[in-house]
Coordinates of N, CA, C and O in Angstrom, one line a residue:
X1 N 0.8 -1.2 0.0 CA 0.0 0.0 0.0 C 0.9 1.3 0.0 O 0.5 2.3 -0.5
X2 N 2.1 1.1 0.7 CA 2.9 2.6 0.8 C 3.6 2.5 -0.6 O 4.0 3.5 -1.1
X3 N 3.9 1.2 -1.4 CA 4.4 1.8 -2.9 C 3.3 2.2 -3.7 O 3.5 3.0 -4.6
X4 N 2.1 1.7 -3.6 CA 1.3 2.5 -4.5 C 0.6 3.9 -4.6 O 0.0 4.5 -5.4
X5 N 1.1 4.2 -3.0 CA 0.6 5.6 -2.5 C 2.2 6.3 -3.5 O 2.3 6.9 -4.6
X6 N 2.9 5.9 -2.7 CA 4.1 7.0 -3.4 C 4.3 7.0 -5.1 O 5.2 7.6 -5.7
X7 N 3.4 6.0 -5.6 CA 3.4 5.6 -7.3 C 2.5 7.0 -7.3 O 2.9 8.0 -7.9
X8 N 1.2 7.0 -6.6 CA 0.2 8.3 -7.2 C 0.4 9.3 -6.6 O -0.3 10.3 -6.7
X9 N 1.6 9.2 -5.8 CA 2.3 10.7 -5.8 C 3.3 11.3 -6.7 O 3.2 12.5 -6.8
X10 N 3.9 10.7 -7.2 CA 4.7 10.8 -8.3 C 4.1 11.0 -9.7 O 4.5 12.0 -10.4
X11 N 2.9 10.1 -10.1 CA 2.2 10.3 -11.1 C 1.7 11.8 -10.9 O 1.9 12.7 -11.7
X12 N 1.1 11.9 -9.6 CA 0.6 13.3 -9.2 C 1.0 14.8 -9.9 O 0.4 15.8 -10.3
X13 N 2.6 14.3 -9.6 CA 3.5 15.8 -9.5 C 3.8 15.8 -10.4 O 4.4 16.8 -10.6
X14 N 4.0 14.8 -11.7 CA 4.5 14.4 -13.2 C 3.3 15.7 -13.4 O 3.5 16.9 -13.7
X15 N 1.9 15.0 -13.2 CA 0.7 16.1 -13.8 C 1.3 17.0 -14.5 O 1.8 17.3 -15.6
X16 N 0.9 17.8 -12.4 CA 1.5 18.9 -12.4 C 2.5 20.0 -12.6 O 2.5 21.2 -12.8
X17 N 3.4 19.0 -12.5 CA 4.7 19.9 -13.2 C 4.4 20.2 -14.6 O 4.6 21.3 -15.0
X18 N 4.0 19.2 -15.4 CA 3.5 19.2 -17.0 C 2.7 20.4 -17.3 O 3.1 21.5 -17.8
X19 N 1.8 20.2 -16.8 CA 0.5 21.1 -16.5 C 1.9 22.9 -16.4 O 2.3 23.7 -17.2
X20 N 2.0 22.9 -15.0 CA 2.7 24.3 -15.3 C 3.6 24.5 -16.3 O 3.6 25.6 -16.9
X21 N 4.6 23.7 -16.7 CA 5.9 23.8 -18.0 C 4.7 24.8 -19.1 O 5.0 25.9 -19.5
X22 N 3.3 24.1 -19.4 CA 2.7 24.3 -20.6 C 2.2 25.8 -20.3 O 2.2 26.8 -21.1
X23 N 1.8 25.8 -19.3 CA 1.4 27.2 -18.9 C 2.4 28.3 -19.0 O 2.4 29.5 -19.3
X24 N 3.4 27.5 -18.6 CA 4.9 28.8 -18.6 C 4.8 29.3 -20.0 O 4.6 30.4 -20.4
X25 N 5.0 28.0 -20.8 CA 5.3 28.5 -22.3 C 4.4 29.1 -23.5 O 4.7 29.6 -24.6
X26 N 3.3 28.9 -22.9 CA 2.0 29.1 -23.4 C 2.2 31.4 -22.7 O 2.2 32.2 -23.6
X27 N 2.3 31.8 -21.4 CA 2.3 32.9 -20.9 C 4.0 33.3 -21.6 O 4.3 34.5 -21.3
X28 N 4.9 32.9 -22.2 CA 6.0 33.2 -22.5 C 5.5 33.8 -24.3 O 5.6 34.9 -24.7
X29 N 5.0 32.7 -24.9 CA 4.5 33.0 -26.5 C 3.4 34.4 -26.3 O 3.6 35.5 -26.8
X30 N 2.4 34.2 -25.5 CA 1.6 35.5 -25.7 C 2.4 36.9 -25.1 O 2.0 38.0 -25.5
X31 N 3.4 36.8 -24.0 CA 3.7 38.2 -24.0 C 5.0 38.2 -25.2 O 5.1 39.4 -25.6
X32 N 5.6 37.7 -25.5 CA 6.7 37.5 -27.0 C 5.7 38.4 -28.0 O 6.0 39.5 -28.3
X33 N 4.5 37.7 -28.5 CA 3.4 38.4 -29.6 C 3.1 39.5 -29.0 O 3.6 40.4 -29.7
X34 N 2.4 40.1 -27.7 CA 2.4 41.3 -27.2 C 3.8 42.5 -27.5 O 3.4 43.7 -27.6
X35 N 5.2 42.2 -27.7 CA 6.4 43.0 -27.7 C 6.4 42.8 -29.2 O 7.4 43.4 -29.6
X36 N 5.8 42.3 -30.2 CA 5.8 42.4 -31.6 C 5.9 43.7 -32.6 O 4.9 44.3 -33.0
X37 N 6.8 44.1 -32.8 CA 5.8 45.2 -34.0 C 5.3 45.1 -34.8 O 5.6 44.5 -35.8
X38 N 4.1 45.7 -34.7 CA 3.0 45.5 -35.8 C 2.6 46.8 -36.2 O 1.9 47.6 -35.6
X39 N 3.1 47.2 -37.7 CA 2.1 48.5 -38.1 C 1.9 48.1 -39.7 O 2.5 47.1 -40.1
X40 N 1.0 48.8 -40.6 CA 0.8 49.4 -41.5 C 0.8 49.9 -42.1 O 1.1 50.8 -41.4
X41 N 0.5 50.5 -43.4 CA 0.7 51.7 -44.0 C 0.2 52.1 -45.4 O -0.2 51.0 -45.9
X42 N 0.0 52.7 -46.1 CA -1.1 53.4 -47.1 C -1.0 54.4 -47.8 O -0.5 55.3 -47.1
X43 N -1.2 54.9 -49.2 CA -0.9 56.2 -49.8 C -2.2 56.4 -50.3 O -3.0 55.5 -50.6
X44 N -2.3 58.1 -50.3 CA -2.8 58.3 -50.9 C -2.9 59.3 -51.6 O -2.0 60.0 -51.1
X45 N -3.6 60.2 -52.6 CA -3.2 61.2 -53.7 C -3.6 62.5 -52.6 O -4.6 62.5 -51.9
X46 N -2.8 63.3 -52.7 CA -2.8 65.1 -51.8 C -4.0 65.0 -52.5 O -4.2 64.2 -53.4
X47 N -5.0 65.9 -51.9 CA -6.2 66.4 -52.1 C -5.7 67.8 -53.2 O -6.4 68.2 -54.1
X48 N -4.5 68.3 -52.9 CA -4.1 69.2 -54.2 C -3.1 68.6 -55.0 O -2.0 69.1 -55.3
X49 N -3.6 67.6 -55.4 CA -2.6 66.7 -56.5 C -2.3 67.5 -57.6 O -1.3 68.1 -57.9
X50 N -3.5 67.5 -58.2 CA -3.6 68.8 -59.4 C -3.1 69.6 -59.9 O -2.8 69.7 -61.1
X51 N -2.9 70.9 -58.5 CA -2.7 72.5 -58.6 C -1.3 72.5 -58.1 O -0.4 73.2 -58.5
X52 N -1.3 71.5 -57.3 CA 0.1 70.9 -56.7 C 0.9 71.3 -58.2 O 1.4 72.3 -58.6
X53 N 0.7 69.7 -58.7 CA 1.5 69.7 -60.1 C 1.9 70.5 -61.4 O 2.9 70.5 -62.1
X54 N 0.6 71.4 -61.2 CA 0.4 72.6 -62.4 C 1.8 73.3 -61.5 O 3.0 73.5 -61.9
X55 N 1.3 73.5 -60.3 CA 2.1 75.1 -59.9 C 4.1 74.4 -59.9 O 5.1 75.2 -59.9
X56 N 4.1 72.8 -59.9 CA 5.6 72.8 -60.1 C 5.8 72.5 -61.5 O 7.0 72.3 -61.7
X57 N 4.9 72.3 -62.8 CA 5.2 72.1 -64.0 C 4.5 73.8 -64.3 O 4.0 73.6 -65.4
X58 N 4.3 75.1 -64.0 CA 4.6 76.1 -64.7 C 5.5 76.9 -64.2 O 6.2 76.7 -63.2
X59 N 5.6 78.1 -65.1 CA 7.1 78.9 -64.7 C 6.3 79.6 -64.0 O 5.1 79.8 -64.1
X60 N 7.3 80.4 -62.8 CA 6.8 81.5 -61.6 C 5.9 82.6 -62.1 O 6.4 83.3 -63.0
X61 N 4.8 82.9 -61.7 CA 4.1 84.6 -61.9 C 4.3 85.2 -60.9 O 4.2 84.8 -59.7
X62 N 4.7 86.3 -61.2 CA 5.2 86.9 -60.3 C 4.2 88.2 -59.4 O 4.4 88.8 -58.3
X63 N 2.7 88.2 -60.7 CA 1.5 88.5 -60.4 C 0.5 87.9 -59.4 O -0.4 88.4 -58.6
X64 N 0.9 86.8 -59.7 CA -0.1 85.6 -58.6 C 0.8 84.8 -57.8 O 0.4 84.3 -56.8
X65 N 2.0 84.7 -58.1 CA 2.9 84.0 -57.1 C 3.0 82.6 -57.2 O 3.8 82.0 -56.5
X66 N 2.1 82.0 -58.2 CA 1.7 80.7 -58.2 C 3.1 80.5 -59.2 O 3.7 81.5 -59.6
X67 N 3.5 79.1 -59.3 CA 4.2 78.3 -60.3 C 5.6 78.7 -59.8 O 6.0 79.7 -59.1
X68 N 6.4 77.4 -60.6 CA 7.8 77.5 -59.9 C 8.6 76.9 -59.0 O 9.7 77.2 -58.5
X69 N 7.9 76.2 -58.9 CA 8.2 75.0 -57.6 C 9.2 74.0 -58.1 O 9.2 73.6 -59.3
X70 N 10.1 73.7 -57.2 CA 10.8 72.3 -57.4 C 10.5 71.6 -56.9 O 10.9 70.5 -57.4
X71 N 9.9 71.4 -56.0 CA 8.8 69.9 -55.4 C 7.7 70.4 -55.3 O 7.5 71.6 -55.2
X72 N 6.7 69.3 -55.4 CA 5.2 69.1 -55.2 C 4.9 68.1 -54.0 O 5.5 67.0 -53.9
X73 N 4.0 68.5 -53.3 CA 4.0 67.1 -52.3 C 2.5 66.9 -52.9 O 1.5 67.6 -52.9
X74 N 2.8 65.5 -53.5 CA 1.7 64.7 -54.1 C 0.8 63.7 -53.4 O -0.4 63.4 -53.4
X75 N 1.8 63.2 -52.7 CA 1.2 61.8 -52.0 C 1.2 61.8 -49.9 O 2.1 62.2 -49.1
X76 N 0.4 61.5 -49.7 CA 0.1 61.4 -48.4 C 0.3 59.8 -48.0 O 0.0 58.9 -48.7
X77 N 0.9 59.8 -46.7 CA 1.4 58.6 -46.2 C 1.2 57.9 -45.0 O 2.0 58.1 -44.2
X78 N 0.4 57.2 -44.8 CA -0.1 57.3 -43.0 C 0.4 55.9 -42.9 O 0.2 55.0 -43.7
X79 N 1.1 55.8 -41.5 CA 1.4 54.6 -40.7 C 0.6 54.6 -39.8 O 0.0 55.6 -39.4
X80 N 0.4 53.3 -39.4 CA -0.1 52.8 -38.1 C 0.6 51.6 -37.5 O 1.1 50.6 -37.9
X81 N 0.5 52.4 -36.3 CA 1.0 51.3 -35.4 C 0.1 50.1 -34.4 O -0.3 50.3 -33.2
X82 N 0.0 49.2 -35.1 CA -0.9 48.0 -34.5 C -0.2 47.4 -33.4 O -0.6 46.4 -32.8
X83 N 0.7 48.0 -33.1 CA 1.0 46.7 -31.8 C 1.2 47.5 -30.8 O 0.8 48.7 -30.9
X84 N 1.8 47.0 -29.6 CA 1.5 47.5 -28.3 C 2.8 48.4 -27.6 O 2.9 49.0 -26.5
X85 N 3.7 48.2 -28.4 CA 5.3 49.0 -28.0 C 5.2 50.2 -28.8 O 4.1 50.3 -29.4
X86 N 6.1 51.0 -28.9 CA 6.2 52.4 -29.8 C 7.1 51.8 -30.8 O 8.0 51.0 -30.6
X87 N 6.6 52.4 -31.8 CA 7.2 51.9 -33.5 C 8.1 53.2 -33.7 O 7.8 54.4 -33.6
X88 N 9.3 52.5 -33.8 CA 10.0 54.1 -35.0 C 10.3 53.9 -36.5 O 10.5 52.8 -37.1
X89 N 10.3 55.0 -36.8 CA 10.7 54.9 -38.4 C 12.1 55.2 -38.9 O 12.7 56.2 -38.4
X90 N 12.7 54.7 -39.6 CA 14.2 54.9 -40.1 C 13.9 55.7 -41.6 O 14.3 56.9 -41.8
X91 N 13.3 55.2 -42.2 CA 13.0 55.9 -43.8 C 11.7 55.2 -44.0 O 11.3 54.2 -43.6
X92 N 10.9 56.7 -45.4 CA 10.0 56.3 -46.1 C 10.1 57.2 -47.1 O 10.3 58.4 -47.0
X93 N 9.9 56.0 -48.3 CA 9.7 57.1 -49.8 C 9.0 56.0 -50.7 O 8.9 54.8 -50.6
X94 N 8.7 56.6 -51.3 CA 7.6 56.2 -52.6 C 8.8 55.6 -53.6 O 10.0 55.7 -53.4
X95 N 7.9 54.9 -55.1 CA 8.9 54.6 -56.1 C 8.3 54.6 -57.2 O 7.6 53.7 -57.6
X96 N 8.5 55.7 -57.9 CA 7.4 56.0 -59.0 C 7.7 54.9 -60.3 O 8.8 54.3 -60.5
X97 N 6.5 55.0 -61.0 CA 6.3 54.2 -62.3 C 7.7 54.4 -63.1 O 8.0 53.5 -63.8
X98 N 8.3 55.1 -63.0 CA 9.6 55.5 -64.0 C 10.9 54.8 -63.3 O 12.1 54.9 -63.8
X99 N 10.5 54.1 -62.2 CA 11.4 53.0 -60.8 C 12.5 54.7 -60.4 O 13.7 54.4 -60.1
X100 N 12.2 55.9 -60.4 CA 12.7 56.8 -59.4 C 12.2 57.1 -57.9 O 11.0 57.5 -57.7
X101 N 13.2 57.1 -56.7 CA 12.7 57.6 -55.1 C 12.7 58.4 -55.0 O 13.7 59.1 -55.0
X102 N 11.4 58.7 -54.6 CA 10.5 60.4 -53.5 C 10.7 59.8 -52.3 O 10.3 58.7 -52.0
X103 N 11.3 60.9 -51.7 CA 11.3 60.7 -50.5 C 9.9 61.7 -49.7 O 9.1 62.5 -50.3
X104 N 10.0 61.3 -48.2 CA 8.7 61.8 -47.5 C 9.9 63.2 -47.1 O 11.1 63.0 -46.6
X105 N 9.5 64.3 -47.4 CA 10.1 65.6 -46.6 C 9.5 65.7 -44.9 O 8.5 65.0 -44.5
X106 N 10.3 66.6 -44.0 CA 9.7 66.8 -43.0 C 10.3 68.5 -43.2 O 11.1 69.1 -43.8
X107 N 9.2 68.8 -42.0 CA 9.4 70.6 -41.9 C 10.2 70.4 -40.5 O 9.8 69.8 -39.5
X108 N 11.6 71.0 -40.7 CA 11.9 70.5 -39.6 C 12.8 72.0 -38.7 O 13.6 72.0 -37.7
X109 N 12.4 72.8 -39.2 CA 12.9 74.1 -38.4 C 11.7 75.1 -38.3 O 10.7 74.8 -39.0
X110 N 11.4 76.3 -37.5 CA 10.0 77.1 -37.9 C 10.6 77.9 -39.3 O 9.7 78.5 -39.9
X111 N 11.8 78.2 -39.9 CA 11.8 78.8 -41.6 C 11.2 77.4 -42.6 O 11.4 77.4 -43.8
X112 N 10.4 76.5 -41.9 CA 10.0 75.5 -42.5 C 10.6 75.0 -44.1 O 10.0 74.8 -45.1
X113 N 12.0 74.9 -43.8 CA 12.7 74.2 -44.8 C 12.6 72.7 -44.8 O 12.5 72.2 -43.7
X114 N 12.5 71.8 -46.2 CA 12.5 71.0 -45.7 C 13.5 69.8 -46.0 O 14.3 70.1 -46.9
X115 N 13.7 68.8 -45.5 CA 14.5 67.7 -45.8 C 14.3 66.6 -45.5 O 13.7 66.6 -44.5
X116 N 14.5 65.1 -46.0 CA 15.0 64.7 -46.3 C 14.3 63.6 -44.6 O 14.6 64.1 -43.5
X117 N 13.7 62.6 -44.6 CA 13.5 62.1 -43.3 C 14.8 61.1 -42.7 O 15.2 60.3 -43.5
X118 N 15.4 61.2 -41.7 CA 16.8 60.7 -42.2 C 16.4 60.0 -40.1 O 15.6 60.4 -39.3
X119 N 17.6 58.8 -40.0 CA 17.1 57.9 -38.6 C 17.5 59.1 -37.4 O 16.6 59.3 -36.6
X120 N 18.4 59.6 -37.4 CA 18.2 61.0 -36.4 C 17.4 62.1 -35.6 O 17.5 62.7 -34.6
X121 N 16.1 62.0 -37.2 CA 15.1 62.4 -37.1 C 14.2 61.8 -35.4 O 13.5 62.3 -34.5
X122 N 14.6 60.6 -35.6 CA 13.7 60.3 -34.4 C 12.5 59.8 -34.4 O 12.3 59.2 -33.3
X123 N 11.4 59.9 -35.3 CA 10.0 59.3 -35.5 C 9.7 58.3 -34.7 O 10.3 57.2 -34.8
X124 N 8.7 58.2 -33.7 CA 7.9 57.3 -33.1 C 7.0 57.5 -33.2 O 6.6 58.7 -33.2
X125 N 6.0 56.5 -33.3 CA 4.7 56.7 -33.7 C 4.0 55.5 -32.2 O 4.1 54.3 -32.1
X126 N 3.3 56.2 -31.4 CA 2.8 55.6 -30.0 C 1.8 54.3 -30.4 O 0.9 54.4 -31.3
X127 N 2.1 53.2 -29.5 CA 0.8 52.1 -29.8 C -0.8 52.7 -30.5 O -1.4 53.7 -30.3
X128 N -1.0 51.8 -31.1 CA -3.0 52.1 -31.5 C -2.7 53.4 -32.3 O -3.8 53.8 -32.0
X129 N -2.2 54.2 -32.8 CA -2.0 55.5 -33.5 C -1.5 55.3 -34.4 O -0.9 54.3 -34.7
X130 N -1.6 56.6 -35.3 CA -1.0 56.5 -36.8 C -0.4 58.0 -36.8 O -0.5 58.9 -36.0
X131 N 0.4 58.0 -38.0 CA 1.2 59.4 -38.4 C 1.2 59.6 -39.9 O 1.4 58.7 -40.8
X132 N 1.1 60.7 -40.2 CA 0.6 61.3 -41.5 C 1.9 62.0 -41.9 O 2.3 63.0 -41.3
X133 N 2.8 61.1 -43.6 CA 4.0 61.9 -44.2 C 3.5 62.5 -45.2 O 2.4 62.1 -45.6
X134 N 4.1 63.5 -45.5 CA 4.4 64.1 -47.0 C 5.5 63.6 -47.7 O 6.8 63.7 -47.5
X135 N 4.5 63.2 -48.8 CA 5.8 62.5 -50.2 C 5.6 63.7 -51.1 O 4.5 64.4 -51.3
X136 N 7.0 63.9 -51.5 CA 7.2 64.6 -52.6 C 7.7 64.1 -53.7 O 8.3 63.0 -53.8
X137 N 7.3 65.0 -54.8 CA 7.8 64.5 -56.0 C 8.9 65.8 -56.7 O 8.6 67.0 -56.3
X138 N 9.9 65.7 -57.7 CA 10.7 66.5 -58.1 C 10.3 67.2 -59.0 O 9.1 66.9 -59.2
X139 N 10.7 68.1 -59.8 CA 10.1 69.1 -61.0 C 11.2 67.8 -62.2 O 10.6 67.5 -63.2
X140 N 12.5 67.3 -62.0 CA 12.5 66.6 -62.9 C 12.2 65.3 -63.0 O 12.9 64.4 -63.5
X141 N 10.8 65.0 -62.4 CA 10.6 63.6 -62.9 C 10.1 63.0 -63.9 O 10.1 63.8 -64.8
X142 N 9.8 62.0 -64.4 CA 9.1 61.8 -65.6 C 7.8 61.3 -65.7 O 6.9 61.5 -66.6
X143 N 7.9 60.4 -64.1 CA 6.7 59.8 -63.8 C 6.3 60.7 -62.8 O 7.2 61.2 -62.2
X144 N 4.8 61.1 -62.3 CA 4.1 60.9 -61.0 C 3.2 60.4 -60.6 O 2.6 60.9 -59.7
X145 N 2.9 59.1 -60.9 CA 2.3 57.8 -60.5 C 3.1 57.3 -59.6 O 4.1 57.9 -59.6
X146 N 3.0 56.4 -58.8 CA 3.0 55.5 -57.5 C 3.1 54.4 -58.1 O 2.2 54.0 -58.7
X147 N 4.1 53.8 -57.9 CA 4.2 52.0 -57.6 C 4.3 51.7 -56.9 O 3.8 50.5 -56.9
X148 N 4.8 52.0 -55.5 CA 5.3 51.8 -54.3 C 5.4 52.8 -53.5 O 5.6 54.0 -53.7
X149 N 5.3 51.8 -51.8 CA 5.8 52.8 -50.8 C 6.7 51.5 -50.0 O 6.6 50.3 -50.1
X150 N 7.7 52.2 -49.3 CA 8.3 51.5 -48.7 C 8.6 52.1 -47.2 O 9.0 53.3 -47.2
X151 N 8.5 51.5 -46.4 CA 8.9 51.6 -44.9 C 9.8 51.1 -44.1 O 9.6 49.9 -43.8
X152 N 10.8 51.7 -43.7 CA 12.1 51.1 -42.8 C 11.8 51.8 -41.6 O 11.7 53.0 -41.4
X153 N 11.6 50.7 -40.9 CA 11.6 50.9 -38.9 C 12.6 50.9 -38.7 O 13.4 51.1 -39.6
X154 N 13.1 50.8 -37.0 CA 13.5 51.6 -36.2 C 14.6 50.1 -36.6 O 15.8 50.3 -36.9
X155 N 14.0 48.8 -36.6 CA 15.1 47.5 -36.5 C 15.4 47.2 -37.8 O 15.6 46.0 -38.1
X156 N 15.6 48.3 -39.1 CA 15.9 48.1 -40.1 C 15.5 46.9 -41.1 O 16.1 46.3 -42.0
X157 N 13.9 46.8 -40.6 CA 13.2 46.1 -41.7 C 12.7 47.1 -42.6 O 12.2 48.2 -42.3
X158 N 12.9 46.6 -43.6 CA 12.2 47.0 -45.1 C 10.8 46.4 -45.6 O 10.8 45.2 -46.0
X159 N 9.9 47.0 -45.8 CA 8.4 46.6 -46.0 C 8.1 47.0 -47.2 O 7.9 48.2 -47.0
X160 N 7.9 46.9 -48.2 CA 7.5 47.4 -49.3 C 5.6 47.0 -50.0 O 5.0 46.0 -49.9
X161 N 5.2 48.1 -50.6 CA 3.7 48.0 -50.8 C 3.0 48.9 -51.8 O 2.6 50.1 -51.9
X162 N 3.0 47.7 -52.5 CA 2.5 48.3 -54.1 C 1.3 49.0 -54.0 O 0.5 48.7 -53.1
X163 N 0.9 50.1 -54.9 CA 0.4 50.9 -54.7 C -1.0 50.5 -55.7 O -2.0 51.3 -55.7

């Protein structure tokens, strides 16, 4: 009788111990997926695509002020961040039908010059939230159509997404 007690003690704690190992690893994978980055992202045409384009494909008036431009910001760019950590961005630019890169400008002084979004910059974009770029296009391009956008995080993944 005392070996078969100490047999269903043993069997007992085999359970158990099983039972917690699965629970550990099971609570290890869901907070792993929790620390994931997860975002998205999307273009779409400036609402002044148009006037945009006219005013960098005519010559300057000097009456209206209009035309003359070396960039146009054509394309609008929103990320989101789906997951539960803060996302940063390293680079984003477009890749037009002609396979030339626009990059997204930022305004990054108050004489609102702009340049170039570069990893220094810093961009984080907070869990559940999104962030809105400006893509520009050049006065020498050939194409202003969209094939692509592409997104480099903070851990130097590259995402790319046909347009």
């Amino acid at each position: 009788m005392d070996n078969s007690l100490t047999t269903y003690i043993a069997i007992y704690g085999a359970i158990l111990s099983s039972i917690a190992i699965i629970i550990n690893i099971l609570q290890y994978n869901h907070s792993k997926k929790e620390k994931e980055l997860k975002f998205d992202f999307f273009s779409t045409k400036n609402k002044y695509y148009d006037i945009n384009l006219k005013n960098m494909n005519s010559p300057y008036d000097p009456m209206t002020g209009s035309g003359g431009a070396n960039t146009a910001h054509l394309y609008d760019i929103t990320v989101k961040n789906l997951g539960s950590i803060d996302l940063y961005i390293n680079e984003i630019y477009g890749v037009s039908k002609d396979d030339n890169n626009h990059y997204v400008l930022l305004e990054k002084n108050s004489i609102s010059s702009l340049s170039k979004l570069d990893k220094k910059d810093n961009i984080s974009i907070k869990p559940k939230s999104s962030k809105d770029f400006k893509l520009y296009f050049s006065k020498g391009s050939e194409s202003f159509d969209l094939k692509s956008v592409i997104v480099i995080d903070g851990t130097a993944r590259k995402i790319e997404k046909r347009v």
